[in-house]
Amino acid sequence: MSTFKAPKGTYDLLPPESAKFLAVREAIAAPLRNSGYGYIETPGFENVELFARGVGESTDIVTKEMYVFETKGGDRLALRPETTAPVLRAVLEANLHKAGNLPVKVWYSGSQYRYERPQKGRYRHFSQVGAEAIGAEDPALDAELIILADQSYRALGLRNFRILLNSLGDQECRPVYRAALQDFLRGLDLDEDTLRRAEINPLRVLDDKRPEVQQQLTDAPLLRDYLCDACKAYHEEVRDLITAAGVVFEDDPKLVRGLDYYTRTTFEFVHDGLGSQSAVGGGGRYDGLSEMIGGPSLPSVGWALGVDRTVLALEAEGIELDIPSATSVYAVPLGEEARRILFAKVTELRKNGVAADFSYGGKGLKAAMKAANRSGARYALVLGERDLADGVVQLKDMESGEQTAIGVNEIVAELESRLG
Ligand code: HAM
């Protein structure tokens, strides 16, 4: 072991387990690529103010969880705790929204950093695949995103997840509700911290997990009853569209998300096999975020799905992804001359798109065949002294155990035809 360990709250993705993470990312990305979303990549760090203004000064993410640092040049940067604000920043900076084709639909995949108390499913470094549709106010767009996330979870074989849906209203109706909720909260028996939160961000109190708080919230006013006509109609349309698509969801009038930029549609994907960190993904509409970071009005909607938690959800449901073995052919040379010949064959196979690996380090037959087995290859190619003299190579079918001698010059074509 080395002197060093992965930092607290982080872990390494190592083969073969890491293949699951790639498969999950791919399963989430595939429906997006298929629906007009283009790939976007932004830096892992941004000006700290982008998150303070975008995610919200009073959120846990900004006040407690950001990795903030000052560069030698004096810039105050933060490792990204989320990627919605960075994506919008990038779109505005490149003027993609002015190219005349709104919404700008993009997807991303990458690391996020939050200084949280680590536990199962909650890490300080984790990975998300996200999608953002920027610059259009259309319930069909909200519906599209919810349907696509549902589709990717189903494609992975997940069944025990639920979609929670809510509307957080807009600048017109939310302030009225906020005031009513604050009035209600002031009359409760709450500790000082919570009372302070009620003054700064009363909606967050609804999200308090403590039973003694939840008990007092049963009669809390609900935003649902305060939505203005426009928000109500918008929400109904989203509900109708996803229902028509056959996507099952639950109305959750107390669903509040941990980021301040949300307006109207908000949703969360929760998995019932994950314990307390049950949210596998979440998102919603953020119609005011562009203005909050200095841009024009660009109503937008998006989500991010947590890759780490999705992998945990697969494990909780006992789902084995059908990940094809990376290697199809494993070459086992016995001796110097055989090594040169087989190495050339492996190179040729790879050039022709056949996944091939090679026994390195001069292993003997037994150890090399063990390695061939472990690689998951369908075929092993063994070239020994006698084969060399005969101008053949032994082709072993690792499934049936059957072995055939094939001319050295025919082997590449033979493997290509066998592997289709
Ligand atoms: P979020 O709900 O903060 O939303 O994160 C989305 C997902 O990332 C969560 O549902 C969870 O699966 C995963 N996640 C969050 N924190 C952790 C953690 N500490 N450890 C492991 N996984 C975690 C956002 O990030 C928004 N930017 C989503 C969005 C996109 N809204 C609109 N567009």
Coordinates of C-alpha atoms and ligand atoms in Angstrom, one line a residue:
M1 CA 0.0 0.0 0.0
S2 CA 1.2 3.5 -0.6
T3 CA 1.4 6.2 2.1
F4 CA -1.6 7.9 0.7
K5 CA -5.3 7.1 0.7
A6 CA -8.2 8.6 -1.3
P7 CA -9.4 11.7 0.5
K8 CA -12.3 11.3 3.0
G9 CA -15.7 11.0 1.3
T10 CA -14.2 9.9 -2.0
Y11 CA -13.6 6.6 -3.6
D12 CA -11.9 5.3 -6.7
L13 CA -13.6 3.6 -9.6
L14 CA -11.6 0.5 -10.4
P15 CA -12.1 -2.2 -13.0
P16 CA -14.1 -4.3 -13.3
E17 CA -16.7 -2.4 -11.2
S18 CA -16.0 0.9 -13.0
A19 CA -17.6 -0.6 -16.2
K20 CA -20.9 -0.2 -14.4
F21 CA -20.4 3.5 -14.0
L22 CA -19.6 3.9 -17.7
A23 CA -22.7 1.8 -18.6
V24 CA -24.9 4.0 -16.3
R25 CA -23.5 7.2 -17.8
E26 CA -24.1 5.8 -21.3
A27 CA -27.7 4.7 -20.5
I28 CA -28.5 8.2 -19.2
A29 CA -26.8 9.9 -22.2
A30 CA -28.3 7.7 -24.9
P31 CA -31.9 9.1 -24.7
L32 CA -30.6 12.6 -24.6
R33 CA -28.5 12.3 -27.7
N34 CA -31.5 10.8 -29.3
S35 CA -33.6 13.9 -28.4
G36 CA -31.6 16.8 -29.8
Y37 CA -29.3 17.4 -26.8
G38 CA -25.7 18.3 -27.7
Y39 CA -22.7 17.6 -25.4
I40 CA -21.3 20.4 -23.3
E41 CA -18.3 20.4 -21.1
T42 CA -17.4 23.2 -18.7
P43 CA -14.4 23.6 -16.3
G44 CA -14.4 21.8 -12.9
F45 CA -14.1 25.1 -11.2
E46 CA -15.8 28.5 -11.6
N47 CA -15.8 31.9 -10.1
V48 CA -17.3 31.4 -6.6
E49 CA -19.8 34.2 -7.2
L50 CA -21.5 32.2 -9.9
F51 CA -22.7 29.7 -7.4
A52 CA -23.3 32.2 -4.6
R53 CA -25.7 34.1 -6.9
G54 CA -27.0 31.2 -8.9
V55 CA -27.5 28.4 -6.3
G56 CA -28.3 30.9 -3.5
E57 CA -26.4 32.6 -0.7
S58 CA -28.5 30.9 2.0
T59 CA -28.3 27.3 0.7
D60 CA -26.3 24.6 2.4
I61 CA -24.5 24.1 -0.8
V62 CA -23.1 27.6 -0.8
T63 CA -22.7 28.3 2.9
K64 CA -21.3 24.9 4.0
E65 CA -20.4 22.6 1.2
M66 CA -18.4 24.5 -1.4
Y67 CA -14.7 23.9 -1.9
V68 CA -13.5 27.5 -2.2
F69 CA -9.9 28.6 -2.9
E70 CA -8.0 31.6 -3.9
T71 CA -5.6 31.2 -6.8
K72 CA -2.1 32.7 -6.9
G73 CA -3.5 35.4 -9.1
G74 CA -6.1 36.3 -6.5
D75 CA -9.2 34.8 -8.1
R76 CA -11.8 33.3 -5.8
L77 CA -12.8 30.0 -7.3
A78 CA -15.0 27.1 -6.2
L79 CA -14.9 23.5 -7.3
R80 CA -18.3 23.1 -8.9
P81 CA -20.9 21.7 -6.5
E82 CA -23.4 21.5 -9.4
T83 CA -23.3 22.2 -13.1
T84 CA -26.5 24.1 -14.0
A85 CA -25.2 27.5 -13.3
P86 CA -21.9 26.8 -15.1
V87 CA -23.8 25.5 -18.2
L88 CA -25.9 28.6 -18.3
R89 CA -22.8 30.8 -17.8
A90 CA -21.1 29.0 -20.8
V91 CA -24.2 29.3 -23.0
L92 CA -24.5 33.1 -22.2
E93 CA -20.7 33.6 -22.7
A94 CA -20.7 31.9 -26.1
N95 CA -24.0 33.6 -27.1
L96 CA -25.5 30.3 -28.0
H97 CA -28.9 31.7 -27.0
K98 CA -28.6 34.3 -29.7
A99 CA -28.0 31.8 -32.5
G100 CA -31.8 31.9 -33.0
N101 CA -32.6 28.3 -32.2
L102 CA -34.1 28.2 -28.7
P103 CA -34.1 26.2 -26.6
V104 CA -30.4 25.4 -26.5
K105 CA -30.5 21.8 -25.4
V106 CA -27.3 20.4 -23.9
W107 CA -26.1 17.5 -21.7
Y108 CA -23.1 16.9 -19.6
S109 CA -21.3 14.3 -17.6
G110 CA -18.8 14.8 -14.9
S111 CA -17.5 15.3 -11.3
Q112 CA -19.2 17.5 -8.7
Y113 CA -17.7 18.4 -5.3
R114 CA -19.6 19.1 -2.1
Y115 CA -18.1 19.1 1.4
E116 CA -20.8 17.0 3.0
R117 CA -20.8 14.6 5.9
P118 CA -19.9 11.4 4.1
Q119 CA -22.2 8.4 4.4
K120 CA -23.5 5.7 2.0
G121 CA -24.7 7.4 -1.1
R122 CA -23.3 10.8 0.0
Y123 CA -19.8 11.7 -1.1
R124 CA -17.6 14.7 -1.4
H125 CA -16.8 13.8 -4.9
F126 CA -19.5 12.3 -7.0
S127 CA -20.6 12.2 -10.6
Q128 CA -23.7 13.4 -12.4
V129 CA -25.1 13.2 -15.9
G130 CA -27.2 16.3 -16.5
A131 CA -29.4 17.9 -19.2
E132 CA -30.4 21.5 -19.5
A133 CA -32.9 23.0 -22.0
I134 CA -32.3 26.7 -22.0
G135 CA -34.5 29.6 -23.3
A136 CA -38.0 28.2 -23.7
E137 CA -41.1 28.3 -21.5
D138 CA -43.0 25.2 -22.7
P139 CA -44.5 22.5 -20.5
A140 CA -43.6 20.0 -23.2
L141 CA -39.9 20.7 -22.5
D142 CA -40.4 19.9 -18.7
A143 CA -42.3 16.8 -19.7
E144 CA -39.6 15.8 -22.2
L145 CA -36.9 15.9 -19.6
I146 CA -39.0 13.9 -17.0
I147 CA -39.8 11.3 -19.7
L148 CA -36.2 10.9 -20.8
A149 CA -35.0 10.4 -17.2
D150 CA -37.7 7.8 -16.6
Q151 CA -36.7 6.1 -19.9
S152 CA -33.0 5.9 -18.9
Y153 CA -33.8 4.4 -15.5
R154 CA -36.1 1.9 -17.1
A155 CA -33.5 1.0 -19.8
L156 CA -31.1 0.2 -16.9
G157 CA -33.8 -2.1 -15.5
L158 CA -34.6 -0.1 -12.4
R159 CA -38.2 -0.5 -11.2
N160 CA -38.3 0.6 -7.5
F161 CA -38.0 4.3 -8.1
R162 CA -40.6 7.0 -7.8
I163 CA -41.0 10.4 -9.4
L164 CA -42.1 13.2 -7.0
L165 CA -43.5 16.2 -8.7
N166 CA -44.3 19.7 -7.5
S167 CA -44.6 23.3 -8.6
L168 CA -42.8 26.0 -6.7
G169 CA -44.7 28.9 -8.4
D170 CA -43.1 32.0 -9.8
Q171 CA -42.2 35.6 -8.7
E172 CA -45.9 36.4 -8.6
C173 CA -47.4 33.7 -6.4
R174 CA -44.4 32.4 -4.4
P175 CA -43.9 35.6 -2.3
V176 CA -47.5 35.5 -1.1
Y177 CA -47.1 31.9 -0.2
R178 CA -43.7 32.6 1.5
A179 CA -45.3 35.2 3.7
A180 CA -48.2 32.8 4.7
L181 CA -45.7 30.0 5.4
Q182 CA -43.6 32.4 7.5
D183 CA -46.6 33.4 9.6
F184 CA -47.4 29.8 10.2
L185 CA -43.8 28.9 11.1
R186 CA -43.5 31.8 13.6
G187 CA -46.3 30.1 15.6
L188 CA -44.5 26.8 16.0
D189 CA -42.2 25.5 18.7
L190 CA -38.9 25.5 16.8
D191 CA -35.3 25.8 17.8
E192 CA -33.4 29.0 17.1
D193 CA -31.6 27.8 14.1
T194 CA -34.8 26.6 12.4
L195 CA -36.6 29.9 13.3
R196 CA -33.7 31.7 11.7
R197 CA -34.0 29.5 8.6
A198 CA -37.8 30.3 8.5
E199 CA -36.9 34.0 8.2
I200 CA -34.3 33.6 5.5
N201 CA -35.7 30.6 3.5
P202 CA -39.0 29.3 4.9
L203 CA -39.5 26.8 2.2
R204 CA -36.4 24.9 3.3
V205 CA -38.1 24.2 6.6
L206 CA -40.6 22.0 4.9
D207 CA -37.7 19.8 3.9
D208 CA -36.5 19.3 7.5
K209 CA -36.3 15.6 8.1
R210 CA -36.6 15.7 12.0
P211 CA -39.8 14.0 13.2
E212 CA -40.4 16.7 15.8
V213 CA -40.4 19.3 13.1
Q214 CA -42.4 17.3 10.6
Q215 CA -45.1 16.7 13.2
Q216 CA -45.7 20.4 13.5
L217 CA -45.9 20.8 9.7
T218 CA -48.9 18.7 9.0
D219 CA -51.2 21.8 8.8
A220 CA -48.6 24.0 7.1
P221 CA -50.0 26.0 4.1
L222 CA -49.1 24.4 0.8
L223 CA -47.8 26.3 -2.2
R224 CA -50.3 24.3 -4.3
D225 CA -53.1 26.3 -2.8
Y226 CA -51.3 29.6 -3.6
L227 CA -50.3 29.0 -7.2
C228 CA -51.4 31.8 -9.6
D229 CA -53.5 30.9 -12.6
A230 CA -50.6 30.8 -15.0
C231 CA -48.5 28.5 -12.8
K232 CA -51.5 26.3 -12.2
A233 CA -52.2 25.9 -15.9
Y234 CA -48.6 25.3 -16.6
H235 CA -48.3 22.6 -14.0
E236 CA -51.5 20.9 -15.2
E237 CA -50.1 20.7 -18.7
V238 CA -46.9 19.2 -17.5
R239 CA -48.8 16.6 -15.5
D240 CA -51.1 15.8 -18.5
L241 CA -48.2 15.4 -20.9
I242 CA -46.2 13.0 -18.7
T243 CA -49.4 11.1 -17.8
A244 CA -50.1 10.7 -21.5
A245 CA -46.6 9.3 -22.0
G246 CA -47.4 6.6 -19.4
V247 CA -45.0 7.9 -16.8
V248 CA -46.2 7.4 -13.3
F249 CA -45.5 10.1 -10.8
E250 CA -46.6 11.3 -7.3
D251 CA -47.7 14.8 -6.5
D252 CA -45.5 15.9 -3.6
P253 CA -46.7 19.4 -2.5
K254 CA -43.9 19.5 0.1
L255 CA -41.1 18.8 -2.3
V256 CA -38.5 21.6 -1.9
R257 CA -35.1 21.4 -3.6
G258 CA -31.8 22.4 -2.0
L259 CA -31.0 25.0 -4.6
D260 CA -32.7 28.4 -4.8
Y261 CA -33.0 28.9 -8.5
Y262 CA -36.1 26.8 -9.0
T263 CA -39.4 28.1 -10.2
R264 CA -42.6 26.2 -11.2
T265 CA -41.9 22.6 -12.1
T266 CA -39.6 20.7 -9.6
F267 CA -39.1 17.0 -9.4
E268 CA -37.0 14.4 -7.8
F269 CA -36.4 10.7 -8.6
V270 CA -36.2 8.7 -5.4
H271 CA -35.2 5.1 -5.0
D272 CA -36.7 3.1 -2.1
G273 CA -33.7 0.8 -1.6
L274 CA -31.2 3.5 -0.7
G275 CA -32.0 4.5 2.9
S276 CA -31.7 8.2 3.8
Q277 CA -29.8 9.3 0.6
S278 CA -32.7 8.2 -1.6
A279 CA -32.7 10.9 -4.3
V280 CA -31.1 9.4 -7.4
G281 CA -31.8 12.5 -9.4
G282 CA -33.6 15.8 -9.4
G283 CA -34.3 18.9 -11.3
G284 CA -36.8 21.5 -12.4
R285 CA -37.4 24.8 -14.0
Y286 CA -35.2 27.8 -13.3
D287 CA -36.8 30.7 -15.2
G288 CA -34.9 33.4 -13.3
L289 CA -31.4 32.0 -13.1
S290 CA -30.1 33.8 -16.2
E291 CA -31.0 37.2 -14.9
M292 CA -29.5 36.2 -11.5
I293 CA -26.2 35.8 -13.2
G294 CA -26.4 38.9 -15.3
G295 CA -28.0 37.5 -18.5
P296 CA -31.3 38.2 -20.3
S297 CA -34.6 36.4 -19.5
L298 CA -34.1 32.8 -20.5
P299 CA -36.7 30.5 -18.9
S300 CA -35.1 27.0 -18.7
V301 CA -35.5 23.5 -17.3
G302 CA -33.1 20.7 -16.5
W303 CA -32.1 17.8 -14.3
A304 CA -29.0 16.0 -13.0
L305 CA -29.0 12.3 -12.2
G306 CA -26.4 11.0 -9.7
V307 CA -24.3 8.3 -11.2
D308 CA -23.0 7.0 -7.9
R309 CA -26.5 6.6 -6.4
T310 CA -27.9 5.1 -9.6
V311 CA -25.2 2.4 -9.3
L312 CA -26.2 1.8 -5.7
A313 CA -29.9 1.6 -6.8
L314 CA -28.9 -1.1 -9.4
E315 CA -27.2 -3.0 -6.6
A316 CA -30.2 -2.6 -4.3
E317 CA -32.4 -4.2 -7.0
G318 CA -29.9 -6.9 -7.7
I319 CA -29.6 -5.8 -11.3
E320 CA -26.6 -7.1 -13.2
L321 CA -26.0 -5.0 -16.2
D322 CA -25.2 -6.9 -19.4
I323 CA -21.7 -5.5 -19.9
P324 CA -20.0 -7.3 -22.7
S325 CA -16.5 -8.5 -21.9
A326 CA -14.0 -5.9 -23.1
T327 CA -11.8 -8.5 -24.6
S328 CA -12.8 -10.9 -27.4
V329 CA -9.4 -12.5 -28.2
Y330 CA -6.5 -13.2 -25.9
A331 CA -3.1 -14.1 -27.4
V332 CA -0.7 -16.4 -25.6
P333 CA 2.7 -16.6 -27.2
L334 CA 5.2 -19.2 -26.0
G335 CA 8.7 -18.1 -26.9
E336 CA 10.4 -15.1 -28.5
E337 CA 9.5 -15.7 -32.1
A338 CA 5.8 -16.5 -31.2
R339 CA 5.7 -13.2 -29.3
R340 CA 6.7 -11.2 -32.3
I341 CA 4.2 -13.0 -34.6
L342 CA 1.3 -12.9 -32.2
F343 CA 1.9 -9.3 -31.2
A344 CA 1.6 -8.3 -34.9
K345 CA -1.6 -10.3 -35.2
V346 CA -3.1 -8.6 -32.1
T347 CA -2.2 -5.2 -33.6
E348 CA -3.9 -6.2 -36.8
L349 CA -7.0 -7.5 -35.0
R350 CA -7.3 -4.3 -33.0
K351 CA -6.9 -2.2 -36.2
N352 CA -9.8 -4.2 -37.6
G353 CA -12.0 -3.4 -34.6
V354 CA -11.6 -6.7 -32.7
A355 CA -10.9 -6.2 -29.0
A356 CA -7.8 -8.2 -28.3
D357 CA -5.3 -8.5 -25.5
F358 CA -1.9 -10.1 -25.1
S359 CA -0.1 -12.1 -22.5
Y360 CA 2.8 -9.9 -21.4
G361 CA 5.8 -10.6 -19.3
G362 CA 6.8 -14.0 -20.7
K363 CA 4.2 -16.0 -18.7
G364 CA 4.2 -19.8 -19.1
L365 CA 1.2 -21.5 -20.7
K366 CA -0.7 -22.2 -17.4
A367 CA -0.5 -18.7 -16.0
A368 CA -1.2 -17.2 -19.4
M369 CA -4.3 -19.3 -19.9
K370 CA -5.5 -18.3 -16.4
A371 CA -5.1 -14.6 -17.5
A372 CA -7.0 -15.4 -20.8
N373 CA -9.8 -16.8 -18.7
R374 CA -9.9 -13.8 -16.4
S375 CA -10.0 -11.5 -19.3
G376 CA -13.4 -12.9 -20.4
A377 CA -12.2 -13.4 -23.9
R378 CA -14.2 -15.7 -26.1
Y379 CA -11.1 -17.0 -27.9
A380 CA -7.5 -17.7 -27.0
L381 CA -4.8 -17.8 -29.5
V382 CA -1.9 -20.1 -28.5
L383 CA 1.3 -20.1 -30.5
G384 CA 4.0 -22.7 -29.4
E385 CA 7.2 -24.0 -30.9
R386 CA 5.5 -26.9 -32.7
D387 CA 2.8 -24.6 -34.1
L388 CA 5.5 -22.3 -35.4
A389 CA 7.1 -25.1 -37.3
D390 CA 3.7 -26.1 -38.7
G391 CA 2.8 -22.5 -39.6
V392 CA -0.4 -22.7 -37.5
V393 CA -1.8 -21.1 -34.4
Q394 CA -4.1 -22.9 -31.9
L395 CA -7.5 -21.2 -31.7
K396 CA -9.2 -22.1 -28.5
D397 CA -12.9 -21.5 -28.0
M398 CA -13.0 -20.5 -24.3
E399 CA -16.7 -21.4 -23.9
S400 CA -16.7 -24.9 -25.5
G401 CA -13.0 -25.7 -24.8
E402 CA -12.7 -26.8 -28.5
Q403 CA -9.3 -26.2 -30.1
T404 CA -8.5 -25.9 -33.8
A405 CA -5.3 -25.3 -35.6
I406 CA -5.6 -22.5 -38.1
G407 CA -3.0 -21.2 -40.5
V408 CA -1.1 -18.2 -39.2
N409 CA -2.0 -16.2 -42.2
E410 CA -5.7 -17.1 -42.0
I411 CA -6.2 -16.4 -38.3
V412 CA -7.3 -12.8 -38.5
A413 CA -9.9 -13.5 -41.2
E414 CA -11.1 -16.6 -39.3
L415 CA -11.5 -14.6 -36.0
E416 CA -13.3 -11.8 -37.8
S417 CA -15.8 -14.2 -39.3
R418 CA -16.3 -16.1 -36.0
L419 CA -16.9 -12.9 -34.1
G420 CA -19.2 -11.5 -36.7
Ligands
HAM1 P1 -29.1 18.0 -6.9 O1 -30.4 17.5 -6.4 O2 -28.3 18.8 -5.9 O3 -29.4 18.8 -8.2 O4 -28.2 16.8 -7.4 C1 -28.7 15.9 -8.3 C2 -28.3 14.5 -8.0 O5 -26.9 14.4 -7.7 C3 -28.9 14.0 -6.7 O6 -30.2 13.5 -6.9 C4 -28.0 12.9 -6.3 O7 -28.3 11.7 -7.0 C5 -26.7 13.4 -6.7 N1 -25.9 13.9 -5.6 C6 -26.1 15.1 -5.0 N2 -25.2 15.3 -4.0 C7 -24.6 14.1 -3.9 C8 -23.5 13.6 -3.0 N3 -23.0 14.3 -2.0 N4 -23.1 12.3 -3.2 C9 -23.6 11.5 -4.2 N5 -24.5 12.0 -5.0 C10 -25.0 13.2 -4.9 C11 -28.5 19.5 -8.9 O8 -27.3 19.3 -8.8 C12 -29.1 20.4 -10.0 N6 -28.0 21.1 -10.7 C13 -29.9 19.6 -10.9 C14 -30.6 20.4 -12.0 C15 -30.1 20.5 -13.3 N7 -31.6 21.3 -11.9 C16 -31.8 21.8 -13.1 N8 -30.9 21.4 -13.9

